[in-house]
Amino acid sequence: MPSNVDAQIIDVINQVQKATMAPQVVLTSGAGKAYQSVAQSAAIAIQDAADALRNVSTIATTASGVAMAQLLATGEPKYAEALVTAQGMMKSATEDFAQIGAAASTILKNFPSG
């Protein structure tokens, strides 16, 4: 059964299609989606770095506690060296976290947002 569609409805549909499928609209939309994807990847990298920092902190804190207990119990200098090593682990992990955060920020700032 053929049906007659009002010319105004057809015109509105055509105008909406032109407005949403225009090359510049499609390009801008694609660039925005790409930017969001890069931003999400940067956020995940920072979250992973925070998790790594937290894990190193747990290990270093535990090692420090054990080393301190052994140092107090025995007085052996090797346990003082273990404390220095644990502090170095934390310093290195903190620097890694800062570098990853700075790199993610730079990548995101330099990525075109559309």
PDB file of N, CA and C in Angstrom:
ATOM      1  N   MET A   1       0.833  -1.169   0.000  1.00  0.00           N
ATOM      2  CA  MET A   1       0.000   0.000   0.000  1.00  0.00           C
ATOM      3  C   MET A   1       0.884   1.241   0.000  1.00  0.00           C
ATOM      4  N   PRO A   2       0.806   2.004  -1.025  1.00  0.00           N
ATOM      5  CA  PRO A   2       1.594   3.234  -1.060  1.00  0.00           C
ATOM      6  C   PRO A   2       1.029   4.256  -0.074  1.00  0.00           C
ATOM      7  N   SER A   3       1.942   5.015   0.528  1.00  0.00           N
ATOM      8  CA  SER A   3       1.494   6.062   1.432  1.00  0.00           C
ATOM      9  C   SER A   3       2.159   7.362   1.024  1.00  0.00           C
ATOM     10  N   ASN A   4       1.437   8.408   1.211  1.00  0.00           N
ATOM     11  CA  ASN A   4       1.972   9.721   0.882  1.00  0.00           C
ATOM     12  C   ASN A   4       2.584  10.329   2.137  1.00  0.00           C
ATOM     13  N   VAL A   5       3.837  10.770   2.017  1.00  0.00           N
ATOM     14  CA  VAL A   5       4.520  11.405   3.135  1.00  0.00           C
ATOM     15  C   VAL A   5       4.575  12.884   2.838  1.00  0.00           C
ATOM     16  N   ASP A   6       4.243  13.647   3.811  1.00  0.00           N
ATOM     17  CA  ASP A   6       4.255  15.097   3.674  1.00  0.00           C
ATOM     18  C   ASP A   6       5.655  15.568   3.277  1.00  0.00           C
ATOM     19  N   ALA A   7       5.721  16.496   2.363  1.00  0.00           N
ATOM     20  CA  ALA A   7       6.995  17.022   1.864  1.00  0.00           C
ATOM     21  C   ALA A   7       7.806  17.682   2.979  1.00  0.00           C
ATOM     22  N   GLN A   8       7.148  18.273   3.972  1.00  0.00           N
ATOM     23  CA  GLN A   8       7.862  18.897   5.083  1.00  0.00           C
ATOM     24  C   GLN A   8       8.600  17.850   5.921  1.00  0.00           C
ATOM     25  N   ILE A   9       7.996  16.694   6.078  1.00  0.00           N
ATOM     26  CA  ILE A   9       8.645  15.622   6.841  1.00  0.00           C
ATOM     27  C   ILE A   9       9.881  15.137   6.101  1.00  0.00           C
ATOM     28  N   ILE A  10       9.743  14.964   4.812  1.00  0.00           N
ATOM     29  CA  ILE A  10      10.895  14.543   4.001  1.00  0.00           C
ATOM     30  C   ILE A  10      11.992  15.601   4.067  1.00  0.00           C
ATOM     31  N   ASP A  11      11.620  16.858   4.028  1.00  0.00           N
ATOM     32  CA  ASP A  11      12.592  17.952   4.101  1.00  0.00           C
ATOM     33  C   ASP A  11      13.323  17.943   5.451  1.00  0.00           C
ATOM     34  N   VAL A  12      12.579  17.740   6.525  1.00  0.00           N
ATOM     35  CA  VAL A  12      13.197  17.699   7.862  1.00  0.00           C
ATOM     36  C   VAL A  12      14.173  16.534   7.953  1.00  0.00           C
ATOM     37  N   ILE A  13      13.778  15.382   7.457  1.00  0.00           N
ATOM     38  CA  ILE A  13      14.667  14.210   7.484  1.00  0.00           C
ATOM     39  C   ILE A  13      15.934  14.500   6.698  1.00  0.00           C
ATOM     40  N   ASN A  14      15.811  15.091   5.540  1.00  0.00           N
ATOM     41  CA  ASN A  14      16.982  15.428   4.716  1.00  0.00           C
ATOM     42  C   ASN A  14      17.878  16.443   5.416  1.00  0.00           C
ATOM     43  N   GLN A  15      17.295  17.435   6.070  1.00  0.00           N
ATOM     44  CA  GLN A  15      18.093  18.444   6.762  1.00  0.00           C
ATOM     45  C   GLN A  15      18.842  17.839   7.956  1.00  0.00           C
ATOM     46  N   VAL A  16      18.167  16.981   8.691  1.00  0.00           N
ATOM     47  CA  VAL A  16      18.819  16.322   9.830  1.00  0.00           C
ATOM     48  C   VAL A  16      19.969  15.444   9.338  1.00  0.00           C
ATOM     49  N   GLN A  17      19.740  14.711   8.266  1.00  0.00           N
ATOM     50  CA  GLN A  17      20.780  13.848   7.723  1.00  0.00           C
ATOM     51  C   GLN A  17      21.982  14.679   7.258  1.00  0.00           C
ATOM     52  N   LYS A  18      21.730  15.786   6.592  1.00  0.00           N
ATOM     53  CA  LYS A  18      22.823  16.648   6.143  1.00  0.00           C
ATOM     54  C   LYS A  18      23.578  17.241   7.323  1.00  0.00           C
ATOM     55  N   ALA A  19      22.842  17.618   8.368  1.00  0.00           N
ATOM     56  CA  ALA A  19      23.477  18.242   9.535  1.00  0.00           C
ATOM     57  C   ALA A  19      24.328  17.245  10.319  1.00  0.00           C
ATOM     58  N   THR A  20      23.884  15.997  10.397  1.00  0.00           N
ATOM     59  CA  THR A  20      24.615  15.019  11.205  1.00  0.00           C
ATOM     60  C   THR A  20      25.663  14.250  10.418  1.00  0.00           C
ATOM     61  N   MET A  21      25.538  14.220   9.123  1.00  0.00           N
ATOM     62  CA  MET A  21      26.486  13.461   8.301  1.00  0.00           C
ATOM     63  C   MET A  21      27.417  14.350   7.477  1.00  0.00           C
ATOM     64  N   ALA A  22      27.389  15.642   7.733  1.00  0.00           N
ATOM     65  CA  ALA A  22      28.281  16.553   7.012  1.00  0.00           C
ATOM     66  C   ALA A  22      29.724  16.160   7.309  1.00  0.00           C
ATOM     67  N   PRO A  23      30.608  16.283   6.337  1.00  0.00           N
ATOM     68  CA  PRO A  23      32.002  15.868   6.542  1.00  0.00           C
ATOM     69  C   PRO A  23      32.655  16.495   7.779  1.00  0.00           C
ATOM     70  N   GLN A  24      32.423  17.767   8.019  1.00  0.00           N
ATOM     71  CA  GLN A  24      33.046  18.414   9.184  1.00  0.00           C
ATOM     72  C   GLN A  24      32.494  17.859  10.494  1.00  0.00           C
ATOM     73  N   VAL A  25      31.210  17.544  10.511  1.00  0.00           N
ATOM     74  CA  VAL A  25      30.603  16.964  11.720  1.00  0.00           C
ATOM     75  C   VAL A  25      31.194  15.583  11.988  1.00  0.00           C
ATOM     76  N   VAL A  26      31.312  14.782  10.955  1.00  0.00           N
ATOM     77  CA  VAL A  26      31.871  13.440  11.096  1.00  0.00           C
ATOM     78  C   VAL A  26      33.334  13.526  11.533  1.00  0.00           C
ATOM     79  N   LEU A  27      34.100  14.432  10.945  1.00  0.00           N
ATOM     80  CA  LEU A  27      35.508  14.615  11.294  1.00  0.00           C
ATOM     81  C   LEU A  27      35.656  15.053  12.747  1.00  0.00           C
ATOM     82  N   THR A  28      34.895  16.031  13.162  1.00  0.00           N
ATOM     83  CA  THR A  28      34.967  16.529  14.537  1.00  0.00           C
ATOM     84  C   THR A  28      34.544  15.454  15.521  1.00  0.00           C
ATOM     85  N   SER A  29      33.503  14.733  15.189  1.00  0.00           N
ATOM     86  CA  SER A  29      33.041  13.656  16.065  1.00  0.00           C
ATOM     87  C   SER A  29      34.101  12.570  16.206  1.00  0.00           C
ATOM     88  N   GLY A  30      34.729  12.205  15.099  1.00  0.00           N
ATOM     89  CA  GLY A  30      35.790  11.189  15.133  1.00  0.00           C
ATOM     90  C   GLY A  30      36.979  11.651  15.947  1.00  0.00           C
ATOM     91  N   ALA A  31      37.352  12.914  15.787  1.00  0.00           N
ATOM     92  CA  ALA A  31      38.480  13.460  16.553  1.00  0.00           C
ATOM     93  C   ALA A  31      38.157  13.477  18.038  1.00  0.00           C
ATOM     94  N   GLY A  32      36.931  13.807  18.371  1.00  0.00           N
ATOM     95  CA  GLY A  32      36.520  13.811  19.776  1.00  0.00           C
ATOM     96  C   GLY A  32      36.564  12.422  20.378  1.00  0.00           C
ATOM     97  N   LYS A  33      36.131  11.439  19.619  1.00  0.00           N
ATOM     98  CA  LYS A  33      36.168  10.055  20.100  1.00  0.00           C
ATOM     99  C   LYS A  33      37.610   9.590  20.275  1.00  0.00           C
ATOM    100  N   ALA A  34      38.477   9.966  19.348  1.00  0.00           N
ATOM    101  CA  ALA A  34      39.888   9.597  19.461  1.00  0.00           C
ATOM    102  C   ALA A  34      40.509  10.237  20.699  1.00  0.00           C
ATOM    103  N   TYR A  35      40.185  11.495  20.946  1.00  0.00           N
ATOM    104  CA  TYR A  35      40.704  12.197  22.122  1.00  0.00           C
ATOM    105  C   TYR A  35      40.232  11.504  23.402  1.00  0.00           C
ATOM    106  N   GLN A  36      38.964  11.145  23.446  1.00  0.00           N
ATOM    107  CA  GLN A  36      38.440  10.458  24.625  1.00  0.00           C
ATOM    108  C   GLN A  36      39.145   9.124  24.848  1.00  0.00           C
ATOM    109  N   SER A  37      39.440   8.420  23.776  1.00  0.00           N
ATOM    110  CA  SER A  37      40.139   7.141  23.888  1.00  0.00           C
ATOM    111  C   SER A  37      41.553   7.336  24.437  1.00  0.00           C
ATOM    112  N   VAL A  38      42.249   8.361  23.935  1.00  0.00           N
ATOM    113  CA  VAL A  38      43.593   8.647  24.428  1.00  0.00           C
ATOM    114  C   VAL A  38      43.541   9.082  25.893  1.00  0.00           C
ATOM    115  N   ALA A  39      42.554   9.899  26.249  1.00  0.00           N
ATOM    116  CA  ALA A  39      42.410  10.346  27.637  1.00  0.00           C
ATOM    117  C   ALA A  39      42.148   9.149  28.554  1.00  0.00           C
ATOM    118  N   GLN A  40      41.327   8.225  28.117  1.00  0.00           N
ATOM    119  CA  GLN A  40      41.050   7.045  28.926  1.00  0.00           C
ATOM    120  C   GLN A  40      42.304   6.187  29.072  1.00  0.00           C
ATOM    121  N   SER A  41      43.072   6.033  28.001  1.00  0.00           N
ATOM    122  CA  SER A  41      44.312   5.261  28.068  1.00  0.00           C
ATOM    123  C   SER A  41      45.308   5.911  29.025  1.00  0.00           C
ATOM    124  N   ALA A  42      45.382   7.239  28.989  1.00  0.00           N
ATOM    125  CA  ALA A  42      46.277   7.961  29.902  1.00  0.00           C
ATOM    126  C   ALA A  42      45.842   7.748  31.350  1.00  0.00           C
ATOM    127  N   ALA A  43      44.555   7.797  31.580  1.00  0.00           N
ATOM    128  CA  ALA A  43      44.038   7.583  32.940  1.00  0.00           C
ATOM    129  C   ALA A  43      44.343   6.172  33.423  1.00  0.00           C
ATOM    130  N   ILE A  44      44.212   5.199  32.552  1.00  0.00           N
ATOM    131  CA  ILE A  44      44.513   3.809  32.923  1.00  0.00           C
ATOM    132  C   ILE A  44      46.001   3.658  33.233  1.00  0.00           C
ATOM    133  N   ALA A  45      46.862   4.307  32.446  1.00  0.00           N
ATOM    134  CA  ALA A  45      48.308   4.246  32.708  1.00  0.00           C
ATOM    135  C   ALA A  45      48.629   4.836  34.076  1.00  0.00           C
ATOM    136  N   ILE A  46      47.980   5.927  34.415  1.00  0.00           N
ATOM    137  CA  ILE A  46      48.213   6.551  35.722  1.00  0.00           C
ATOM    138  C   ILE A  46      47.669   5.657  36.843  1.00  0.00           C
ATOM    139  N   GLN A  47      46.518   5.050  36.629  1.00  0.00           N
ATOM    140  CA  GLN A  47      45.972   4.129  37.632  1.00  0.00           C
ATOM    141  C   GLN A  47      46.908   2.937  37.847  1.00  0.00           C
ATOM    142  N   ASP A  48      47.449   2.412  36.748  1.00  0.00           N
ATOM    143  CA  ASP A  48      48.386   1.291  36.858  1.00  0.00           C
ATOM    144  C   ASP A  48      49.641   1.710  37.611  1.00  0.00           C
ATOM    145  N   ALA A  49      50.122   2.918  37.342  1.00  0.00           N
ATOM    146  CA  ALA A  49      51.307   3.418  38.049  1.00  0.00           C
ATOM    147  C   ALA A  49      51.005   3.605  39.537  1.00  0.00           C
ATOM    148  N   ALA A  50      49.811   4.058  39.853  1.00  0.00           N
ATOM    149  CA  ALA A  50      49.420   4.211  41.263  1.00  0.00           C
ATOM    150  C   ALA A  50      49.347   2.843  41.945  1.00  0.00           C
ATOM    151  N   ASP A  51      48.818   1.854  41.240  1.00  0.00           N
ATOM    152  CA  ASP A  51      48.772   0.499  41.796  1.00  0.00           C
ATOM    153  C   ASP A  51      50.182  -0.033  42.047  1.00  0.00           C
ATOM    154  N   ALA A  52      51.084   0.195  41.090  1.00  0.00           N
ATOM    155  CA  ALA A  52      52.469  -0.254  41.253  1.00  0.00           C
ATOM    156  C   ALA A  52      53.126   0.445  42.441  1.00  0.00           C
ATOM    157  N   LEU A  53      52.892   1.743  42.564  1.00  0.00           N
ATOM    158  CA  LEU A  53      53.443   2.496  43.695  1.00  0.00           C
ATOM    159  C   LEU A  53      52.908   1.947  45.018  1.00  0.00           C
ATOM    160  N   ARG A  54      51.628   1.671  45.053  1.00  0.00           N
ATOM    161  CA  ARG A  54      51.015   1.117  46.268  1.00  0.00           C
ATOM    162  C   ARG A  54      51.630  -0.247  46.601  1.00  0.00           C
ATOM    163  N   ASN A  55      51.832  -1.086  45.589  1.00  0.00           N
ATOM    164  CA  ASN A  55      52.409  -2.409  45.814  1.00  0.00           C
ATOM    165  C   ASN A  55      53.844  -2.312  46.312  1.00  0.00           C
ATOM    166  N   VAL A  56      54.639  -1.433  45.704  1.00  0.00           N
ATOM    167  CA  VAL A  56      56.020  -1.244  46.156  1.00  0.00           C
ATOM    168  C   VAL A  56      56.028  -0.707  47.580  1.00  0.00           C
ATOM    169  N   SER A  57      55.107   0.193  47.874  1.00  0.00           N
ATOM    170  CA  SER A  57      55.017   0.743  49.221  1.00  0.00           C
ATOM    171  C   SER A  57      54.736  -0.350  50.247  1.00  0.00           C
ATOM    172  N   THR A  58      53.843  -1.256  49.907  1.00  0.00           N
ATOM    173  CA  THR A  58      53.522  -2.363  50.810  1.00  0.00           C
ATOM    174  C   THR A  58      54.750  -3.245  51.046  1.00  0.00           C
ATOM    175  N   ILE A  59      55.440  -3.563  49.956  1.00  0.00           N
ATOM    176  CA  ILE A  59      56.634  -4.406  50.074  1.00  0.00           C
ATOM    177  C   ILE A  59      57.727  -3.692  50.874  1.00  0.00           C
ATOM    178  N   ALA A  60      57.966  -2.422  50.551  1.00  0.00           N
ATOM    179  CA  ALA A  60      59.019  -1.662  51.239  1.00  0.00           C
ATOM    180  C   ALA A  60      58.696  -1.477  52.719  1.00  0.00           C
ATOM    181  N   THR A  61      57.441  -1.224  53.024  1.00  0.00           N
ATOM    182  CA  THR A  61      57.044  -1.050  54.427  1.00  0.00           C
ATOM    183  C   THR A  61      57.215  -2.354  55.202  1.00  0.00           C
ATOM    184  N   THR A  62      56.811  -3.442  54.589  1.00  0.00           N
ATOM    185  CA  THR A  62      56.966  -4.749  55.240  1.00  0.00           C
ATOM    186  C   THR A  62      58.443  -5.075  55.440  1.00  0.00           C
ATOM    187  N   ALA A  63      59.241  -4.873  54.392  1.00  0.00           N
ATOM    188  CA  ALA A  63      60.679  -5.144  54.490  1.00  0.00           C
ATOM    189  C   ALA A  63      61.328  -4.253  55.547  1.00  0.00           C
ATOM    190  N   SER A  64      60.911  -2.997  55.603  1.00  0.00           N
ATOM    191  CA  SER A  64      61.460  -2.078  56.605  1.00  0.00           C
ATOM    192  C   SER A  64      61.132  -2.539  58.018  1.00  0.00           C
ATOM    193  N   GLY A  65      59.915  -2.972  58.220  1.00  0.00           N
ATOM    194  CA  GLY A  65      59.509  -3.450  59.536  1.00  0.00           C
ATOM    195  C   GLY A  65      60.316  -4.662  59.971  1.00  0.00           C
ATOM    196  N   VAL A  66      60.485  -5.603  59.055  1.00  0.00           N
ATOM    197  CA  VAL A  66      61.252  -6.807  59.370  1.00  0.00           C
ATOM    198  C   VAL A  66      62.720  -6.441  59.619  1.00  0.00           C
ATOM    199  N   ALA A  67      63.269  -5.594  58.763  1.00  0.00           N
ATOM    200  CA  ALA A  67      64.674  -5.193  58.911  1.00  0.00           C
ATOM    201  C   ALA A  67      64.890  -4.442  60.226  1.00  0.00           C
ATOM    202  N   MET A  68      63.964  -3.557  60.557  1.00  0.00           N
ATOM    203  CA  MET A  68      64.099  -2.802  61.812  1.00  0.00           C
ATOM    204  C   MET A  68      64.032  -3.739  63.016  1.00  0.00           C
ATOM    205  N   ALA A  69      63.111  -4.682  62.978  1.00  0.00           N
ATOM    206  CA  ALA A  69      63.008  -5.644  64.078  1.00  0.00           C
ATOM    207  C   ALA A  69      64.294  -6.452  64.215  1.00  0.00           C
ATOM    208  N   GLN A  70      64.836  -6.877  63.090  1.00  0.00           N
ATOM    209  CA  GLN A  70      66.078  -7.655  63.119  1.00  0.00           C
ATOM    210  C   GLN A  70      67.266  -6.797  63.557  1.00  0.00           C
ATOM    211  N   LEU A  71      67.299  -5.554  63.119  1.00  0.00           N
ATOM    212  CA  LEU A  71      68.373  -4.646  63.522  1.00  0.00           C
ATOM    213  C   LEU A  71      68.345  -4.429  65.036  1.00  0.00           C
ATOM    214  N   LEU A  72      67.163  -4.204  65.562  1.00  0.00           N
ATOM    215  CA  LEU A  72      67.039  -4.002  67.005  1.00  0.00           C
ATOM    216  C   LEU A  72      67.380  -5.265  67.790  1.00  0.00           C
ATOM    217  N   ALA A  73      67.019  -6.422  67.231  1.00  0.00           N
ATOM    218  CA  ALA A  73      67.268  -7.683  67.928  1.00  0.00           C
ATOM    219  C   ALA A  73      68.731  -8.112  67.851  1.00  0.00           C
ATOM    220  N   THR A  74      69.364  -7.854  66.703  1.00  0.00           N
ATOM    221  CA  THR A  74      70.722  -8.388  66.510  1.00  0.00           C
ATOM    222  C   THR A  74      71.804  -7.314  66.455  1.00  0.00           C
ATOM    223  N   GLY A  75      71.437  -6.118  66.034  1.00  0.00           N
ATOM    224  CA  GLY A  75      72.429  -5.056  65.869  1.00  0.00           C
ATOM    225  C   GLY A  75      73.285  -5.216  64.626  1.00  0.00           C
ATOM    226  N   GLU A  76      72.970  -6.183  63.789  1.00  0.00           N
ATOM    227  CA  GLU A  76      73.775  -6.435  62.585  1.00  0.00           C
ATOM    228  C   GLU A  76      73.526  -5.348  61.534  1.00  0.00           C
ATOM    229  N   PRO A  77      74.624  -4.786  60.964  1.00  0.00           N
ATOM    230  CA  PRO A  77      74.487  -3.683  60.010  1.00  0.00           C
ATOM    231  C   PRO A  77      73.796  -4.069  58.695  1.00  0.00           C
ATOM    232  N   LYS A  78      73.763  -5.352  58.362  1.00  0.00           N
ATOM    233  CA  LYS A  78      73.102  -5.735  57.105  1.00  0.00           C
ATOM    234  C   LYS A  78      71.618  -5.356  57.121  1.00  0.00           C
ATOM    235  N   TYR A  79      71.030  -5.283  58.290  1.00  0.00           N
ATOM    236  CA  TYR A  79      69.621  -4.908  58.374  1.00  0.00           C
ATOM    237  C   TYR A  79      69.434  -3.409  58.154  1.00  0.00           C
ATOM    238  N   ALA A  80      70.419  -2.617  58.541  1.00  0.00           N
ATOM    239  CA  ALA A  80      70.371  -1.182  58.248  1.00  0.00           C
ATOM    240  C   ALA A  80      70.472  -0.966  56.738  1.00  0.00           C
ATOM    241  N   GLU A  81      71.272  -1.797  56.070  1.00  0.00           N
ATOM    242  CA  GLU A  81      71.374  -1.725  54.604  1.00  0.00           C
ATOM    243  C   GLU A  81      70.036  -2.070  53.945  1.00  0.00           C
ATOM    244  N   ALA A  82      69.316  -3.007  54.527  1.00  0.00           N
ATOM    245  CA  ALA A  82      68.000  -3.375  54.000  1.00  0.00           C
ATOM    246  C   ALA A  82      67.029  -2.198  54.107  1.00  0.00           C
ATOM    247  N   LEU A  83      67.154  -1.426  55.179  1.00  0.00           N
ATOM    248  CA  LEU A  83      66.308  -0.228  55.323  1.00  0.00           C
ATOM    249  C   LEU A  83      66.598   0.775  54.217  1.00  0.00           C
ATOM    250  N   VAL A  84      67.869   0.969  53.916  1.00  0.00           N
ATOM    251  CA  VAL A  84      68.266   1.893  52.846  1.00  0.00           C
ATOM    252  C   VAL A  84      67.732   1.392  51.496  1.00  0.00           C
ATOM    253  N   THR A  85      67.817   0.104  51.276  1.00  0.00           N
ATOM    254  CA  THR A  85      67.299  -0.474  50.030  1.00  0.00           C
ATOM    255  C   THR A  85      65.793  -0.260  49.908  1.00  0.00           C
ATOM    256  N   ALA A  86      65.068  -0.447  51.004  1.00  0.00           N
ATOM    257  CA  ALA A  86      63.609  -0.244  50.987  1.00  0.00           C
ATOM    258  C   ALA A  86      63.280   1.220  50.694  1.00  0.00           C
ATOM    259  N   GLN A  87      64.046   2.128  51.269  1.00  0.00           N
ATOM    260  CA  GLN A  87      63.830   3.555  50.989  1.00  0.00           C
ATOM    261  C   GLN A  87      64.104   3.858  49.515  1.00  0.00           C
ATOM    262  N   GLY A  88      65.130   3.232  48.971  1.00  0.00           N
ATOM    263  CA  GLY A  88      65.449   3.408  47.545  1.00  0.00           C
ATOM    264  C   GLY A  88      64.348   2.894  46.640  1.00  0.00           C
ATOM    265  N   MET A  89      63.757   1.769  47.046  1.00  0.00           N
ATOM    266  CA  MET A  89      62.621   1.228  46.279  1.00  0.00           C
ATOM    267  C   MET A  89      61.489   2.246  46.216  1.00  0.00           C
ATOM    268  N   MET A  90      61.184   2.843  47.356  1.00  0.00           N
ATOM    269  CA  MET A  90      60.090   3.823  47.410  1.00  0.00           C
ATOM    270  C   MET A  90      60.424   5.061  46.583  1.00  0.00           C
ATOM    271  N   LYS A  91      61.659   5.518  46.682  1.00  0.00           N
ATOM    272  CA  LYS A  91      62.057   6.699  45.912  1.00  0.00           C
ATOM    273  C   LYS A  91      61.939   6.418  44.419  1.00  0.00           C
ATOM    274  N   SER A  92      62.418   5.271  43.985  1.00  0.00           N
ATOM    275  CA  SER A  92      62.353   4.902  42.566  1.00  0.00           C
ATOM    276  C   SER A  92      60.902   4.764  42.092  1.00  0.00           C
ATOM    277  N   ALA A  93      60.072   4.121  42.889  1.00  0.00           N
ATOM    278  CA  ALA A  93      58.666   3.942  42.514  1.00  0.00           C
ATOM    279  C   ALA A  93      57.938   5.285  42.448  1.00  0.00           C
ATOM    280  N   THR A  94      58.267   6.189  43.363  1.00  0.00           N
ATOM    281  CA  THR A  94      57.656   7.524  43.356  1.00  0.00           C
ATOM    282  C   THR A  94      58.079   8.305  42.122  1.00  0.00           C
ATOM    283  N   GLU A  95      59.349   8.197  41.759  1.00  0.00           N
ATOM    284  CA  GLU A  95      59.838   8.871  40.543  1.00  0.00           C
ATOM    285  C   GLU A  95      59.176   8.294  39.300  1.00  0.00           C
ATOM    286  N   ASP A  96      59.032   6.969  39.256  1.00  0.00           N
ATOM    287  CA  ASP A  96      58.340   6.336  38.119  1.00  0.00           C
ATOM    288  C   ASP A  96      56.907   6.838  38.001  1.00  0.00           C
ATOM    289  N   PHE A  97      56.221   6.922  39.137  1.00  0.00           N
ATOM    290  CA  PHE A  97      54.843   7.409  39.139  1.00  0.00           C
ATOM    291  C   PHE A  97      54.779   8.837  38.590  1.00  0.00           C
ATOM    292  N   ALA A  98      55.683   9.686  39.045  1.00  0.00           N
ATOM    293  CA  ALA A  98      55.706  11.075  38.580  1.00  0.00           C
ATOM    294  C   ALA A  98      55.996  11.154  37.087  1.00  0.00           C
ATOM    295  N   GLN A  99      56.923  10.341  36.609  1.00  0.00           N
ATOM    296  CA  GLN A  99      57.263  10.355  35.180  1.00  0.00           C
ATOM    297  C   GLN A  99      56.106   9.857  34.320  1.00  0.00           C
ATOM    298  N   ILE A 100      55.441   8.826  34.770  1.00  0.00           N
ATOM    299  CA  ILE A 100      54.292   8.302  34.018  1.00  0.00           C
ATOM    300  C   ILE A 100      53.169   9.335  33.985  1.00  0.00           C
ATOM    301  N   GLY A 101      52.917   9.970  35.126  1.00  0.00           N
ATOM    302  CA  GLY A 101      51.884  11.008  35.168  1.00  0.00           C
ATOM    303  C   GLY A 101      52.215  12.169  34.251  1.00  0.00           C
ATOM    304  N   ALA A 102      53.471  12.598  34.263  1.00  0.00           N
ATOM    305  CA  ALA A 102      53.886  13.714  33.401  1.00  0.00           C
ATOM    306  C   ALA A 102      53.797  13.330  31.924  1.00  0.00           C
ATOM    307  N   ALA A 103      54.214  12.126  31.594  1.00  0.00           N
ATOM    308  CA  ALA A 103      54.147  11.678  30.199  1.00  0.00           C
ATOM    309  C   ALA A 103      52.698  11.580  29.731  1.00  0.00           C
ATOM    310  N   ALA A 104      51.832  11.026  30.562  1.00  0.00           N
ATOM    311  CA  ALA A 104      50.417  10.913  30.192  1.00  0.00           C
ATOM    312  C   ALA A 104      49.808  12.293  29.995  1.00  0.00           C
ATOM    313  N   SER A 105      50.156  13.206  30.877  1.00  0.00           N
ATOM    314  CA  SER A 105      49.640  14.571  30.769  1.00  0.00           C
ATOM    315  C   SER A 105      50.121  15.249  29.490  1.00  0.00           C
ATOM    316  N   THR A 106      51.383  15.079  29.172  1.00  0.00           N
ATOM    317  CA  THR A 106      51.942  15.692  27.957  1.00  0.00           C
ATOM    318  C   THR A 106      51.286  15.118  26.706  1.00  0.00           C
ATOM    319  N   ILE A 107      51.128  13.813  26.678  1.00  0.00           N
ATOM    320  CA  ILE A 107      50.483  13.180  25.522  1.00  0.00           C
ATOM    321  C   ILE A 107      49.082  13.716  25.342  1.00  0.00           C
ATOM    322  N   LEU A 108      48.349  13.817  26.428  1.00  0.00           N
ATOM    323  CA  LEU A 108      46.958  14.292  26.341  1.00  0.00           C
ATOM    324  C   LEU A 108      46.892  15.757  25.928  1.00  0.00           C
ATOM    325  N   LYS A 109      47.786  16.587  26.466  1.00  0.00           N
ATOM    326  CA  LYS A 109      47.795  18.011  26.110  1.00  0.00           C
ATOM    327  C   LYS A 109      48.113  18.220  24.638  1.00  0.00           C
ATOM    328  N   ASN A 110      48.969  17.357  24.082  1.00  0.00           N
ATOM    329  CA  ASN A 110      49.407  17.510  22.690  1.00  0.00           C
ATOM    330  C   ASN A 110      48.495  16.808  21.691  1.00  0.00           C
ATOM    331  N   PHE A 111      47.546  16.035  22.168  1.00  0.00           N
ATOM    332  CA  PHE A 111      46.649  15.318  21.263  1.00  0.00           C
ATOM    333  C   PHE A 111      45.517  16.231  20.833  1.00  0.00           C
ATOM    334  N   PRO A 112      45.243  16.324  19.543  1.00  0.00           N
ATOM    335  CA  PRO A 112      44.153  17.208  19.100  1.00  0.00           C
ATOM    336  C   PRO A 112      42.798  16.731  19.623  1.00  0.00           C
ATOM    337  N   SER A 113      42.041  17.658  20.145  1.00  0.00           N
ATOM    338  CA  SER A 113      40.754  17.295  20.739  1.00  0.00           C
ATOM    339  C   SER A 113      39.585  17.423  19.765  1.00  0.00           C
ATOM    340  N   GLY A 114      39.864  17.850  18.578  1.00  0.00           N
ATOM    341  CA  GLY A 114      38.794  17.940  17.588  1.00  0.00           C
ATOM    342  C   GLY A 114      38.614  19.349  17.211  1.00  0.00           C
TER     343      GLY A 114
END
